[in-house]
Short mmCIF file of C-alpha atoms and ligand atoms in Angstrom, two decimals:
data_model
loop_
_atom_site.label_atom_id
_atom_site.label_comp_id
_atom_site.label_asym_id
_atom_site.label_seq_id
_atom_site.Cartn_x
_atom_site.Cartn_y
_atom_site.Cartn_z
CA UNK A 23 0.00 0.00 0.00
CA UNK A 24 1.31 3.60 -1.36
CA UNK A 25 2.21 5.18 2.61
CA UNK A 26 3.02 8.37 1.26
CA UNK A 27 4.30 10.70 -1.74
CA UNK A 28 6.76 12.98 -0.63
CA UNK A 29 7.97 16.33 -2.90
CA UNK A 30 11.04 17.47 -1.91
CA UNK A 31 13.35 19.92 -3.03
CA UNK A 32 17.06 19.02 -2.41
CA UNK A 33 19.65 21.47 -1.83
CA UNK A 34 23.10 21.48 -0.22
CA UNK A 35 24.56 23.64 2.48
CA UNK A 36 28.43 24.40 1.88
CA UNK A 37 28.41 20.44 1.05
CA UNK A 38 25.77 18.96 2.92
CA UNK A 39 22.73 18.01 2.10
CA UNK A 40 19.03 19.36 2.90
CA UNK A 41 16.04 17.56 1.96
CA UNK A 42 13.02 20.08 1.99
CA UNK A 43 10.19 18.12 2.38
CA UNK A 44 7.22 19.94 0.96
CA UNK A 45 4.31 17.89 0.98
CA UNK A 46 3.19 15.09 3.00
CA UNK A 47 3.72 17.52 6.10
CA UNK A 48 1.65 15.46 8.97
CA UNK A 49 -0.36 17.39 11.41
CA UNK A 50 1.65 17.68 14.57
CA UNK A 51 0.68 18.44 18.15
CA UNK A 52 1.78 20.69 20.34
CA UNK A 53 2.14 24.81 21.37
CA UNK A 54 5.39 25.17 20.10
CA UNK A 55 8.27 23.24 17.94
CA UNK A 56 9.74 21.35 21.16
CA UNK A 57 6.29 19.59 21.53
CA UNK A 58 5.64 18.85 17.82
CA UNK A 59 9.09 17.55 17.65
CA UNK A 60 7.97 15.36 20.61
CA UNK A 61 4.68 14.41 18.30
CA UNK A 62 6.55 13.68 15.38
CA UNK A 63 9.22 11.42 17.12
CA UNK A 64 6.61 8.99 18.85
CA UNK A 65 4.18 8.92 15.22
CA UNK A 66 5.98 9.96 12.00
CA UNK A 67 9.48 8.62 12.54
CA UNK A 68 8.87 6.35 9.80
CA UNK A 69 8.36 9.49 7.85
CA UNK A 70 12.26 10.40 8.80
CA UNK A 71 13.54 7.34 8.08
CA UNK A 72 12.05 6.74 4.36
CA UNK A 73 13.77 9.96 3.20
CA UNK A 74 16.40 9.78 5.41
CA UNK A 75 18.40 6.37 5.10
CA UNK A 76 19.22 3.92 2.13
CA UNK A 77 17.60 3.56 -0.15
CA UNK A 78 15.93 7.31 -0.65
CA UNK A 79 18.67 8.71 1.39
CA UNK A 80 22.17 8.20 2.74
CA UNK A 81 24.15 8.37 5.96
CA UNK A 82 25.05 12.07 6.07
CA UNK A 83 20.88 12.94 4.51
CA UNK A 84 19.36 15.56 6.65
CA UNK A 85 16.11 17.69 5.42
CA UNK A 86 13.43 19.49 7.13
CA UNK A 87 9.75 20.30 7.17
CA UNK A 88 8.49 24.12 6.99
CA UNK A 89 5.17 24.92 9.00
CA UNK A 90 3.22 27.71 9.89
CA UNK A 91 4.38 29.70 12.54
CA UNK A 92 3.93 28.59 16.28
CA UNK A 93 4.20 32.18 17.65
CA UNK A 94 2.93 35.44 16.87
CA UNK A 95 6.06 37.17 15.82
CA UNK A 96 7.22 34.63 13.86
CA UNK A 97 6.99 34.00 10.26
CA UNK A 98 7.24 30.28 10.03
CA UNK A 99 8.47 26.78 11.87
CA UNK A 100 10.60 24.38 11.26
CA UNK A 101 11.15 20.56 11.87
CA UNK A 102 14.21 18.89 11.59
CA UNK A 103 14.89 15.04 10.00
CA UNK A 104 17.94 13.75 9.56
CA UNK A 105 19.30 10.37 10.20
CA UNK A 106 19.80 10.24 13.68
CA UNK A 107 16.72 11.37 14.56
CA UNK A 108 15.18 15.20 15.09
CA UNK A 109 17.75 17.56 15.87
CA UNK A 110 16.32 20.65 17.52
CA UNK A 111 18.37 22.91 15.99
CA UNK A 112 20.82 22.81 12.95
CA UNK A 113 22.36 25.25 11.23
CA UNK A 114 22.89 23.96 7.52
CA UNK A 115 19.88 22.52 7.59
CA UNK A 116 18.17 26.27 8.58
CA UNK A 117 20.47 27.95 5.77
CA UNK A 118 19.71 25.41 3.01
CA UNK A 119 15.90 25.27 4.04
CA UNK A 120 15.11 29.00 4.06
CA UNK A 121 16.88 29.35 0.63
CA UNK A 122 15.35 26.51 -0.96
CA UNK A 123 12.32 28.13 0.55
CA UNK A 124 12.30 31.61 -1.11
CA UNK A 125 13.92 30.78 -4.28
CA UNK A 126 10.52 27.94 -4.71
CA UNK A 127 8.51 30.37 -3.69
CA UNK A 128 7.31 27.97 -0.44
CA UNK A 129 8.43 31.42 1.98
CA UNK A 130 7.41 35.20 1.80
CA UNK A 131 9.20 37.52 4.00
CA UNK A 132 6.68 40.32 5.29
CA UNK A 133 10.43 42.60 5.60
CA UNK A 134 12.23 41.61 2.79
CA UNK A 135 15.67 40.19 3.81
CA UNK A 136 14.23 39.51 7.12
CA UNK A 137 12.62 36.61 8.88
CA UNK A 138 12.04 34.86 12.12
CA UNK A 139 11.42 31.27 12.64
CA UNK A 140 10.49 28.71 15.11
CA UNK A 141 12.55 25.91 15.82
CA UNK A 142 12.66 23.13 18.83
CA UNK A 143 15.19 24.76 20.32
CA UNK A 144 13.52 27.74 20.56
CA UNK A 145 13.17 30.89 18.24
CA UNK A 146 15.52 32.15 15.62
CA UNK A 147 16.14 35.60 13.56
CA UNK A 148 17.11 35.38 10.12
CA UNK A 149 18.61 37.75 7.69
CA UNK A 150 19.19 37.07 3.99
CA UNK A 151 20.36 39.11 0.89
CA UNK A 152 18.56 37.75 -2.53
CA UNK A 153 19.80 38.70 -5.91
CA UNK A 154 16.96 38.00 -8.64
CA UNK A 155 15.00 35.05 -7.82
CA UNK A 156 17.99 33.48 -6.13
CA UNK A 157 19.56 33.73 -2.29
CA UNK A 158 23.47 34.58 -2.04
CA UNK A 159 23.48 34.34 1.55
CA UNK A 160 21.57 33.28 5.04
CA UNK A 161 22.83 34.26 8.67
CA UNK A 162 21.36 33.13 11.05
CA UNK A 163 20.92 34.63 14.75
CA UNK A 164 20.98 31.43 16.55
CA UNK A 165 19.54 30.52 19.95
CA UNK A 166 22.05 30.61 23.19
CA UNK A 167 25.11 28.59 23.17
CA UNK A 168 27.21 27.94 26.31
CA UNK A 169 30.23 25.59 27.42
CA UNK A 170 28.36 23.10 29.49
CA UNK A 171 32.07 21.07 30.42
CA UNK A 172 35.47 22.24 30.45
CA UNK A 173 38.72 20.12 30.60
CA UNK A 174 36.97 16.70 31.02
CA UNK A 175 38.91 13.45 30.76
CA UNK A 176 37.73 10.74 29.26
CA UNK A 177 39.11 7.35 29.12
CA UNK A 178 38.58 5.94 25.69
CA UNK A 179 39.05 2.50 25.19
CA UNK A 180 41.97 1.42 22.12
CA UNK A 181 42.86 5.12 22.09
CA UNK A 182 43.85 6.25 25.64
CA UNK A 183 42.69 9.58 27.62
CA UNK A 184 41.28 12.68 25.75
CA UNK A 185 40.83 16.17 27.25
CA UNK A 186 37.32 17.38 26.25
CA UNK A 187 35.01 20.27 26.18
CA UNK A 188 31.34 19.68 26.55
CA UNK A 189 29.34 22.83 24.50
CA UNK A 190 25.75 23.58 23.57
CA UNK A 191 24.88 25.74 20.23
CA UNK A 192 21.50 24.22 19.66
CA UNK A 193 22.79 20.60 19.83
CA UNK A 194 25.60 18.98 22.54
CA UNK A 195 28.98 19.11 21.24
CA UNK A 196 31.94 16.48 22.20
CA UNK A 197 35.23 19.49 21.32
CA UNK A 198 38.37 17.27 20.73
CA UNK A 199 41.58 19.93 19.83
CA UNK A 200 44.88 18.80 19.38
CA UNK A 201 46.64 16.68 22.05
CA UNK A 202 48.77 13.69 22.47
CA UNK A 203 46.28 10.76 21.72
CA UNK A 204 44.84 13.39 18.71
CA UNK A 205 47.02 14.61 16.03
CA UNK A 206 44.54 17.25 14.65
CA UNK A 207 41.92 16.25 11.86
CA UNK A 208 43.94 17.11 8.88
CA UNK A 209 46.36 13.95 10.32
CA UNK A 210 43.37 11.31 10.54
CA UNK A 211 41.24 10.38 7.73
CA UNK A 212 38.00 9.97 7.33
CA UNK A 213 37.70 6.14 8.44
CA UNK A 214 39.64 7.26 11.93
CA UNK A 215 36.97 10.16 12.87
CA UNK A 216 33.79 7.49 12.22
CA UNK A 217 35.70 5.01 14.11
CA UNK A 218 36.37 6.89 17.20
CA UNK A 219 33.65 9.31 17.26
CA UNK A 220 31.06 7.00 18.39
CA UNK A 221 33.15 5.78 21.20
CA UNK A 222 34.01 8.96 22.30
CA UNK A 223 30.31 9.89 22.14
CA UNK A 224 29.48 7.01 24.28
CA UNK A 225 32.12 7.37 26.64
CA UNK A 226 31.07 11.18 27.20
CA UNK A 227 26.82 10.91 27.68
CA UNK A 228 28.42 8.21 30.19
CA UNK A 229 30.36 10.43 32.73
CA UNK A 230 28.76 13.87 31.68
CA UNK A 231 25.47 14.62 31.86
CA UNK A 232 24.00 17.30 29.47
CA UNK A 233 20.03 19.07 29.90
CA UNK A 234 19.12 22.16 28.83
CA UNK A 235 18.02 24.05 31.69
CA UNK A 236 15.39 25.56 29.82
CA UNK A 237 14.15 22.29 27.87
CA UNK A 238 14.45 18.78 29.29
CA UNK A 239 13.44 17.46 26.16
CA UNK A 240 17.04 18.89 24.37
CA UNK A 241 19.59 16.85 25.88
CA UNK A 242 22.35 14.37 25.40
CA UNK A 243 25.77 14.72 23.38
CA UNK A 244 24.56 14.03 19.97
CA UNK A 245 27.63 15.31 18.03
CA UNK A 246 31.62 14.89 18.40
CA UNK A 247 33.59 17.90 16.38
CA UNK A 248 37.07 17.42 15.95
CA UNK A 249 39.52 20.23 15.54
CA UNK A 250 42.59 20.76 12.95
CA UNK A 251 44.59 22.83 10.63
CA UNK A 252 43.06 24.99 8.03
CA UNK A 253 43.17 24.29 4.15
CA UNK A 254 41.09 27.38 2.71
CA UNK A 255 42.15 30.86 2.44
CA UNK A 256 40.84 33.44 5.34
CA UNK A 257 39.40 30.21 7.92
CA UNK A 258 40.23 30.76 11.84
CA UNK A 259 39.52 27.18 12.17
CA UNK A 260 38.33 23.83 10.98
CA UNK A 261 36.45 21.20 11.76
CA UNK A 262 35.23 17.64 11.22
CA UNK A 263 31.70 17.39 13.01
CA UNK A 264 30.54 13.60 13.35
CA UNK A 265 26.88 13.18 13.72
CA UNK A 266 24.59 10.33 13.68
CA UNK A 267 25.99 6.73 13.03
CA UNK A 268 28.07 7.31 10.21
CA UNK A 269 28.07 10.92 9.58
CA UNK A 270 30.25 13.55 9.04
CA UNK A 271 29.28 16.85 8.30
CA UNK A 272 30.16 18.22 4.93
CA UNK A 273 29.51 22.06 5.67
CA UNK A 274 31.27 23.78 8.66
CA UNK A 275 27.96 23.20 11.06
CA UNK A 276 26.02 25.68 12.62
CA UNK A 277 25.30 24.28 15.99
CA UNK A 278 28.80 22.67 15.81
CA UNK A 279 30.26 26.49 14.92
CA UNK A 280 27.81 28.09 17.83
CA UNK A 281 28.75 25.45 20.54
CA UNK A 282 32.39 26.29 19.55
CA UNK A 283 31.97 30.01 19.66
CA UNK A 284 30.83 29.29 23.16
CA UNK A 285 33.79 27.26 24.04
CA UNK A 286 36.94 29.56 22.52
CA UNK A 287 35.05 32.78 24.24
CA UNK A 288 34.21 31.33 27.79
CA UNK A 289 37.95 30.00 27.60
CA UNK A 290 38.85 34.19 26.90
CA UNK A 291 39.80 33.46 23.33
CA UNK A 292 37.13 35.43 21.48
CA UNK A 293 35.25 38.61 22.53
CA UNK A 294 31.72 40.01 21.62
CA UNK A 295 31.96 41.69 18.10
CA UNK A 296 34.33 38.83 16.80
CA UNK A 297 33.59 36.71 13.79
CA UNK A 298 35.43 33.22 13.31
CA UNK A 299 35.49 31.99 10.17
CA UNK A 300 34.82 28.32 10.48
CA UNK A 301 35.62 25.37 7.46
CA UNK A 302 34.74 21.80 7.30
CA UNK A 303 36.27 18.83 6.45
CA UNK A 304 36.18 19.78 3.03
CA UNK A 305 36.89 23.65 3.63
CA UNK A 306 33.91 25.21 2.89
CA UNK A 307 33.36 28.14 4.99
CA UNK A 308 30.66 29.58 7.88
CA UNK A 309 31.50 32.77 9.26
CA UNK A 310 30.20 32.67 13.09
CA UNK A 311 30.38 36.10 15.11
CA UNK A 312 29.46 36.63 19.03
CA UNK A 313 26.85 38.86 18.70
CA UNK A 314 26.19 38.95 22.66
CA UNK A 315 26.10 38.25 26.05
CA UNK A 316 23.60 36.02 27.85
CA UNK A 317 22.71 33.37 30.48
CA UNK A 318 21.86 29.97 30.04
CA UNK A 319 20.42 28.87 33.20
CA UNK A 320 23.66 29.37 35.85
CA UNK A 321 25.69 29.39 32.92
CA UNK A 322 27.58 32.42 31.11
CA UNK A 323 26.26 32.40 27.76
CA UNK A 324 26.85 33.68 23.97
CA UNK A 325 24.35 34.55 21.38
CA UNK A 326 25.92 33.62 18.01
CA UNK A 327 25.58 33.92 14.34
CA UNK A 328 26.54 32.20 11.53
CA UNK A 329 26.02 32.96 8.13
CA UNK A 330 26.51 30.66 5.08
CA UNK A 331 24.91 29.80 1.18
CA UNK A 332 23.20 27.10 0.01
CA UNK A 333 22.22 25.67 -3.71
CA UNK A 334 19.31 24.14 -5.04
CA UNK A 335 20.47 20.71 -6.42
CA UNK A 336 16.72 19.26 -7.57
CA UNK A 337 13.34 18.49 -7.12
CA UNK A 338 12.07 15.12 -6.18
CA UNK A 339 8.73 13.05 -5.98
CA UNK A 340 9.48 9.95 -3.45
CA UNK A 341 7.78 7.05 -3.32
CA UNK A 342 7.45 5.21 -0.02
CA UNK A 343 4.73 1.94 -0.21
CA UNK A 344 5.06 -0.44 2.32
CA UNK A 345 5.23 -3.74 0.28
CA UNK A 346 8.82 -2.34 -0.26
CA UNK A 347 10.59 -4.40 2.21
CA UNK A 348 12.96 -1.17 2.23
CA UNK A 349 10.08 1.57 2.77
CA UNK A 350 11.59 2.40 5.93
CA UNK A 351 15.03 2.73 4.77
CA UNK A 352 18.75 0.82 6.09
CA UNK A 353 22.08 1.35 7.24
CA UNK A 354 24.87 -1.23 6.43
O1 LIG B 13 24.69 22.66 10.78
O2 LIG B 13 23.92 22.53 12.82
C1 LIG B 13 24.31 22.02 11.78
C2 LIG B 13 24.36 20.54 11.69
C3 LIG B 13 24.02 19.63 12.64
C4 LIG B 13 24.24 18.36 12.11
C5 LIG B 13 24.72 18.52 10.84
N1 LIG B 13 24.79 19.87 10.61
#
């Protein structure tokens, strides 16, 4: 029996991918984003994992629904998918939605160049400069992010002891710099950051517990982001953000750039007013900035930016009927 027939648009953010998913939205519960997240999660997963995994999608797939607004002042919601589940923030996946949006036609802004949006985590601003019918740029004013652990050791099995730093920018950040037992990211490959990552993960939701003070619901390290030398011209940093079970983020990562924004200026390394140009794995490029002061619960706390582009790759109509023994997707 056909389940569902999903339209999509698919873009990419700096690399990595965004799946806007815009039809088939199912009606979700709940006052604001945190709650329909919640709704979605224990109804619709199977929703997530059709367009998510193998076959439809792939390890690093991560896409998003657009709704109507859950607040007055805002323009519009958003849900996350991706494969490990509903993030309730992320930051490629905001920058590739919202220009996939306008340039479909899917998103009007009442002040051109300006929007605000819903999100689990709580409510973001948006600013974007369109040339024409298409978007050059989105930055995006992203909720609080504070260093929830500093200087933590963990014991990792095969590998020996790490010194880490626990950070929120929407989502809970493993930071692994430089040290004895880690060369830096440009001196592992690929096949050492998925083989340690979930380890390291495991090790750290272990010994460090991680709830938002404001939202019980957003909690647990979800992410590991390894830090290295640069390879592109004008980048303050890099990084290889692991996500999932066999992900690694292709763009420079919003939350992963927010949460680390948090870290380097609670540590006295940035200020308010800087920007930090962030690259990925591949070296394309984010530029964060600490735009303020706050307070996350007992905790000193930054409100960050990041702004980035995004391309429209294709439009999709996909399938999902259950007497596909693969409706629901795989991972191998
Ligand atoms: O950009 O925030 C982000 C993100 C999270 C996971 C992958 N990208």
């Amino acid at each position: 029996m056909l389940k569902g027939t999903f339209f999509c648009v698919d873009a990419h953010t700096c690399g990595n991918p965004v799946r806007l998913v815009t039809s088939g939205h199912p009606h979700l519960l709940g006052d604001n984003m945190s709650d329909k997240r919640q709704h979605f999660l224990r109804e619709y997963d199977w929703i997530r994992k059709a367009l998510m995994f193998e076959p439809r999608g792939h390890d690093m797939m991560s896409g998003a629904f657009l709704y109507p607004p859950c607040s007055d002042s805002a323009d519009a919601s958003i849900l996350f998918i991706e494969t490990s589940g509903c993030l309730p923030m992320c930051g490629h996946g905001t920058i590739g939605t919202i220009t996939a949006a306008i340039e479909s036609g899917l998103l009007t802004a009442k002040t051109p160049g300006q929007l605000i949006i819903d999100v689990p985590a709580g409510q973001i601003k948006i600013d974007y400069q369109q040339t024409g019918e298409k978007v050059d740029w989105v930055k995006i004013y992203n909720v609080a992010a504070y260093l929830a652990h500093q200087d933590q050791i963990l014991d990792i099995p095969g590998l020996g002891t790490l010194k880490v730093d626990v950070s929120y920018g929407g989502n809970y950040y493993v930071i692994v710099d430089p040290q004895a037992n880690f060369p830096g990211l440009r001196h592992w490959s690929a096949g050492d950051i998925l083989k340690w990552s979930p380890i390291v993960r495991e090790v750290a939701q272990q010994q460090l517990s991680c709830i938002h003070p404001d939202d019980p619901t957003v909690n647990g390290v979800s992410h590991v982001l390894w830090t290295g030398d640069t390879i592109s011209d004008g980048s303050d940093g890099a990084n290889a953000v692991f996500y999932g079970d066999k992900a690694i983020d292709r763009s420079p990562c919003g939350t992963g750039t927010s949460a680390r924004l948090a870290q380097l200026y609670t540590k006295g390394l940035l200020s308010v007013g800087d920007e930090y140009t962030h690259e990925s794995i591949i070296g394309s490029q984010f530029v964060g900035r600490i735009e303020a002061e706050t307070t996350v619960g007992d905790h000193k706390a930054i409100m960050p930016s990041i702004k980035g582009w995004a391309r429209i790759i294709g439009k999709n109509a996909i399938t999902v009927d259950d007497n596909d023994p693969y409706a629901f997707g795989f991972q191998v």
